[in-house]
Amino acid sequence: MNRSAFSRPLSVAVLVACVGLGAFTLGGCGRDQEPEVITVNEGAGGGAGSAAVAEDGQCARWLENATGMLAPGKLGRTSDADRAAQFLTLYLQQEACTGVPPGPLPLAAAESETAAAEALLVRLLGEEGVDAVTNRRADAADARFLRTRLMDAAAVSAAIGRDAAPEAVALALNRHVADRLFPLGASLVNGERPAGSTYHARLRGEGDWADRAWLFADLLRQAGLDSLLLTPWGTGDPDEPTAWVGVLLPGDGAAEIALFDLRTGLPVPSPNAPDRPVRLSELRENDAARTALRDFYQAAELPAPPFLEDDGAAIGDLAPQLIGENEWWRMASGLIVLPTVEGPGGRTPRTFDPLHDRVGQPGLVSRAASAGFEREAITLWPVPAERAAAATDAPIPPTFNAPMRVGLQAPGAVTITEEGDFEYDRERATPITAPGDELWTARHAQLAGGSNGAREAGGLLEGLLSAEQIGSLFSPRPLPPVSDRDVQGELAKDRRSADAAGEAIGLSRDEREVNAILRAAAANGVAPWPLDRPLPPEVQAVHGAAIPEAALFLAETQLDRGRKQAASELLGNLVFGPANPRKATAAGRLAELVATGGDPATAAGLARQYVGGPDGPRLKVWIARWTAPPPAPPDASAAEGAQAEGTSEVEGDVGDQPEEE
């Protein structure tokens, strides 16, 4: 892509800003005119001191500069979160930009609304809550928050398009989360979840149930749906077995609450309709719904909600908690307009979801209370804020910096004979690596969603996993990078030589391709790694993780593009090939493809081999469904009853007994 799939320009008037020490030089960098110097207002609230008056178009340029740096794939890699936050602060502090006078941002227009809002914020956020919400300065955390909103909006556009019913939206987004966040396994660090937000979890493709709940709620927000964390197992601590996200489905009266289980990544099933999320009201009132719930957790081999231990027990209040990091509630977030993301149903990212009521519009707390919860019982789930704060120093997954190909410096370490063979000088062999940004760029293109993102990601990943690897997908013999033009040039030489000699090329197509790659590599001053020599230890481990990761991401991209056969082949290579950290993930995806392709028995057999892995609970539920006997035809019971009436008198007497209650 020539331009990030995550963003479009905010305006056609784009000026590049140069940042100096102590002040921002804006509005004319590299041009002949005198640059304008604008300083940031002093004070925690951003209102002290005289505010600089923004010239025409300056506000748009500040916002343009900031949002250009926020693009996923850029922020933290080629742009800096602190620098982006400085541009945002310049924008937020100017009344000419926001229309809001200097000082803390007002919570509401009416004094009565302000007093109620302050009381609510103190209850939910503590004594510092009002200051945190009304502060008009931005920091690096705000920049990272906005970056993730761009990724969220892109995901929603790709997953649901434009128009869909609320339940269908919730189902599609839950499926997206379950597919994109496999239960933690390959990315564990010393047995612990690595630090990071939902942005980092999506890069890894793994998270715990709390990551899933957090991401699901954020995607629902982008789609205009509210949600709550409901925790019949305890308090919502990530160490608990699971939790529910209750999605508020609007209707004529109070919103219905559809339930989704985050550990399995599946809807909490309705009786006789496993793909329909059961409503909370049905669990409260319907014995059949409770039975289906008990069967669901029994199949998953997860602890059932404690209220099921007593058939007559009430569900209770379920400790409803609002999901989101604190930047959602900040008034400053409502003043930032991000560019529309590309893709089907392209949308402008939502950045603001206030807790309190304002200008007659109910806040998140009031909307949750209207679904039947006691207002004072509603609290904030602390996990997103804690994890977002810890994401400051979250490392980039090492596979994204992996040397995807390794070679030897030439000349010296290797020479090529007249016959085209390579001779290595073992004493002088110096390994060189070519890390590249292909996997990083491809993953972000994939997460951008839409056909353009999938196409770009697929092209990059296919290049990484092409014949340049020589041998199987897991062959530890990568070549140094050579361009397609180099390879095609060498192949053209072969054809010209054969034509001049009047002979056919006596090699297979694969052999010709390999030879061309070898020669092109040597021409570039780099030789391939010796085929009989193991990779350097510092390269071997990360390379062994990066190649399967690239293959899994490519399989996902193929599925996004509707190429099920190509995806199945890649997943099969991962599942049935050598041991690799993505085998269990691939097995679940492949088993589901096989089942939906009409062979549930084979799918169940494959899934059984991995029920002890991270995705065990979901696989166990699927196995139970795939192996369940088909429902009897509607007229089968009637036919059996008619047959019984025509047999013995004893059987007839049994059939005449009244039905049990």
PDB file of C-alpha atoms in Angstrom, residues 203-317:
ATOM      1  CA  LEU A 203      -0.110  -8.541  16.949  1.00  0.00           C
ATOM      2  CA  ARG A 204       0.701 -11.762  18.798  1.00  0.00           C
ATOM      3  CA  GLY A 205      -2.624 -13.335  17.896  1.00  0.00           C
ATOM      4  CA  GLU A 206      -3.026 -14.536  21.481  1.00  0.00           C
ATOM      5  CA  GLY A 207      -4.586 -13.374  24.725  1.00  0.00           C
ATOM      6  CA  ASP A 208      -6.352 -14.588  27.853  1.00  0.00           C
ATOM      7  CA  TRP A 209     -10.096 -14.353  28.380  1.00  0.00           C
ATOM      8  CA  ALA A 210      -9.657 -10.867  29.856  1.00  0.00           C
ATOM      9  CA  ASP A 211      -7.995  -9.670  26.632  1.00  0.00           C
ATOM     10  CA  ARG A 212     -10.896 -11.123  24.697  1.00  0.00           C
ATOM     11  CA  ALA A 213     -13.457  -9.369  26.901  1.00  0.00           C
ATOM     12  CA  TRP A 214     -11.614  -6.067  26.589  1.00  0.00           C
ATOM     13  CA  LEU A 215     -11.287  -6.293  22.811  1.00  0.00           C
ATOM     14  CA  PHE A 216     -14.878  -7.476  22.336  1.00  0.00           C
ATOM     15  CA  ALA A 217     -16.243  -4.528  24.318  1.00  0.00           C
ATOM     16  CA  ASP A 218     -14.129  -2.040  22.352  1.00  0.00           C
ATOM     17  CA  LEU A 219     -15.248  -3.456  19.007  1.00  0.00           C
ATOM     18  CA  LEU A 220     -18.871  -3.380  20.140  1.00  0.00           C
ATOM     19  CA  ARG A 221     -18.419   0.320  20.990  1.00  0.00           C
ATOM     20  CA  GLN A 222     -17.255   1.040  17.469  1.00  0.00           C
ATOM     21  CA  ALA A 223     -20.409  -0.703  16.224  1.00  0.00           C
ATOM     22  CA  GLY A 224     -22.624   1.349  18.558  1.00  0.00           C
ATOM     23  CA  LEU A 225     -23.414  -1.398  21.094  1.00  0.00           C
ATOM     24  CA  ASP A 226     -22.895  -1.270  24.867  1.00  0.00           C
ATOM     25  CA  SER A 227     -21.636  -4.170  26.960  1.00  0.00           C
ATOM     26  CA  LEU A 228     -20.813  -5.179  30.522  1.00  0.00           C
ATOM     27  CA  LEU A 229     -18.572  -7.714  32.180  1.00  0.00           C
ATOM     28  CA  LEU A 230     -20.667 -10.149  34.225  1.00  0.00           C
ATOM     29  CA  THR A 231     -18.846 -12.401  36.676  1.00  0.00           C
ATOM     30  CA  PRO A 232     -20.824 -15.179  38.356  1.00  0.00           C
ATOM     31  CA  TRP A 233     -17.453 -16.838  39.100  1.00  0.00           C
ATOM     32  CA  GLY A 234     -16.104 -13.994  41.232  1.00  0.00           C
ATOM     33  CA  THR A 235     -14.814 -10.476  40.686  1.00  0.00           C
ATOM     34  CA  GLY A 236     -13.486 -10.542  37.130  1.00  0.00           C
ATOM     35  CA  ASP A 237      -9.906 -11.349  38.021  1.00  0.00           C
ATOM     36  CA  PRO A 238      -8.154 -12.830  34.944  1.00  0.00           C
ATOM     37  CA  ASP A 239      -7.167 -15.867  37.042  1.00  0.00           C
ATOM     38  CA  GLU A 240     -10.825 -16.859  37.379  1.00  0.00           C
ATOM     39  CA  PRO A 241     -11.965 -19.614  34.997  1.00  0.00           C
ATOM     40  CA  THR A 242     -13.976 -17.348  32.713  1.00  0.00           C
ATOM     41  CA  ALA A 243     -16.490 -14.509  32.593  1.00  0.00           C
ATOM     42  CA  TRP A 244     -19.333 -13.287  30.437  1.00  0.00           C
ATOM     43  CA  VAL A 245     -19.681 -10.207  28.321  1.00  0.00           C
ATOM     44  CA  GLY A 246     -23.303  -9.155  28.304  1.00  0.00           C
ATOM     45  CA  VAL A 247     -24.179  -7.261  25.118  1.00  0.00           C
ATOM     46  CA  LEU A 248     -27.064  -4.821  25.417  1.00  0.00           C
ATOM     47  CA  LEU A 249     -29.362  -5.420  22.460  1.00  0.00           C
ATOM     48  CA  PRO A 250     -31.697  -2.447  22.001  1.00  0.00           C
ATOM     49  CA  GLY A 251     -35.395  -3.051  21.620  1.00  0.00           C
ATOM     50  CA  ASP A 252     -38.768  -1.424  22.227  1.00  0.00           C
ATOM     51  CA  GLY A 253     -38.379  -1.566  26.020  1.00  0.00           C
ATOM     52  CA  ALA A 254     -35.373  -2.262  28.202  1.00  0.00           C
ATOM     53  CA  ALA A 255     -32.370  -3.681  26.367  1.00  0.00           C
ATOM     54  CA  GLU A 256     -32.006  -7.444  26.298  1.00  0.00           C
ATOM     55  CA  ILE A 257     -28.648  -8.754  27.520  1.00  0.00           C
ATOM     56  CA  ALA A 258     -27.118 -11.422  25.261  1.00  0.00           C
ATOM     57  CA  LEU A 259     -24.367 -13.471  26.922  1.00  0.00           C
ATOM     58  CA  PHE A 260     -21.001 -14.545  25.507  1.00  0.00           C
ATOM     59  CA  ASP A 261     -18.443 -16.766  27.238  1.00  0.00           C
ATOM     60  CA  LEU A 262     -14.917 -15.416  26.899  1.00  0.00           C
ATOM     61  CA  ARG A 263     -12.872 -18.504  27.758  1.00  0.00           C
ATOM     62  CA  THR A 264     -14.389 -20.574  24.960  1.00  0.00           C
ATOM     63  CA  GLY A 265     -14.984 -17.611  22.672  1.00  0.00           C
ATOM     64  CA  LEU A 266     -18.523 -18.887  22.024  1.00  0.00           C
ATOM     65  CA  PRO A 267     -22.014 -17.536  22.686  1.00  0.00           C
ATOM     66  CA  VAL A 268     -23.555 -18.885  25.865  1.00  0.00           C
ATOM     67  CA  PRO A 269     -26.033 -21.204  24.104  1.00  0.00           C
ATOM     68  CA  SER A 270     -29.790 -21.031  24.091  1.00  0.00           C
ATOM     69  CA  PRO A 271     -31.777 -24.278  24.441  1.00  0.00           C
ATOM     70  CA  ASN A 272     -31.788 -26.118  21.093  1.00  0.00           C
ATOM     71  CA  ALA A 273     -29.997 -23.154  19.455  1.00  0.00           C
ATOM     72  CA  PRO A 274     -26.287 -23.235  20.350  1.00  0.00           C
ATOM     73  CA  ASP A 275     -25.361 -20.361  18.036  1.00  0.00           C
ATOM     74  CA  ARG A 276     -27.922 -17.986  19.555  1.00  0.00           C
ATOM     75  CA  PRO A 277     -26.611 -16.198  22.671  1.00  0.00           C
ATOM     76  CA  VAL A 278     -28.952 -16.827  25.564  1.00  0.00           C
ATOM     77  CA  ARG A 279     -30.530 -13.778  27.203  1.00  0.00           C
ATOM     78  CA  LEU A 280     -29.873 -13.063  30.861  1.00  0.00           C
ATOM     79  CA  SER A 281     -33.620 -12.850  31.460  1.00  0.00           C
ATOM     80  CA  GLU A 282     -34.005 -16.379  30.083  1.00  0.00           C
ATOM     81  CA  LEU A 283     -31.440 -17.726  32.524  1.00  0.00           C
ATOM     82  CA  ARG A 284     -33.330 -16.067  35.341  1.00  0.00           C
ATOM     83  CA  GLU A 285     -36.712 -17.498  34.312  1.00  0.00           C
ATOM     84  CA  ASN A 286     -36.238 -20.587  32.146  1.00  0.00           C
ATOM     85  CA  ASP A 287     -35.205 -24.028  33.451  1.00  0.00           C
ATOM     86  CA  ALA A 288     -34.370 -25.195  29.929  1.00  0.00           C
ATOM     87  CA  ALA A 289     -31.913 -22.299  29.577  1.00  0.00           C
ATOM     88  CA  ARG A 290     -30.197 -23.312  32.823  1.00  0.00           C
ATOM     89  CA  THR A 291     -29.979 -26.904  31.664  1.00  0.00           C
ATOM     90  CA  ALA A 292     -28.377 -25.824  28.394  1.00  0.00           C
ATOM     91  CA  LEU A 293     -25.932 -23.688  30.394  1.00  0.00           C
ATOM     92  CA  ARG A 294     -24.990 -26.614  32.631  1.00  0.00           C
ATOM     93  CA  ASP A 295     -24.480 -28.871  29.602  1.00  0.00           C
ATOM     94  CA  PHE A 296     -22.316 -26.226  27.925  1.00  0.00           C
ATOM     95  CA  TYR A 297     -19.849 -25.952  30.799  1.00  0.00           C
ATOM     96  CA  GLN A 298     -19.897 -29.699  31.358  1.00  0.00           C
ATOM     97  CA  ALA A 299     -18.868 -30.206  27.718  1.00  0.00           C
ATOM     98  CA  ALA A 300     -16.143 -27.539  28.042  1.00  0.00           C
ATOM     99  CA  GLU A 301     -14.981 -29.077  31.338  1.00  0.00           C
ATOM    100  CA  LEU A 302     -15.072 -25.651  32.929  1.00  0.00           C
ATOM    101  CA  PRO A 303     -16.607 -24.847  36.320  1.00  0.00           C
ATOM    102  CA  ALA A 304     -20.274 -24.005  35.937  1.00  0.00           C
ATOM    103  CA  PRO A 305     -21.537 -20.750  37.469  1.00  0.00           C
ATOM    104  CA  PRO A 306     -22.068 -21.328  41.207  1.00  0.00           C
ATOM    105  CA  PHE A 307     -25.758 -20.438  41.046  1.00  0.00           C
ATOM    106  CA  LEU A 308     -26.346 -23.670  39.065  1.00  0.00           C
ATOM    107  CA  GLU A 309     -25.336 -25.754  42.067  1.00  0.00           C
ATOM    108  CA  ASP A 310     -28.750 -24.991  43.539  1.00  0.00           C
ATOM    109  CA  ASP A 311     -31.487 -25.373  40.943  1.00  0.00           C
ATOM    110  CA  GLY A 312     -33.649 -22.802  42.644  1.00  0.00           C
ATOM    111  CA  ALA A 313     -30.928 -20.249  43.366  1.00  0.00           C
ATOM    112  CA  ALA A 314     -31.211 -16.750  41.968  1.00  0.00           C
ATOM    113  CA  ILE A 315     -28.508 -15.590  39.603  1.00  0.00           C
ATOM    114  CA  GLY A 316     -27.803 -12.517  41.695  1.00  0.00           C
ATOM    115  CA  ASP A 317     -26.507  -9.180  40.496  1.00  0.00           C
TER     116      ASP A 317
END
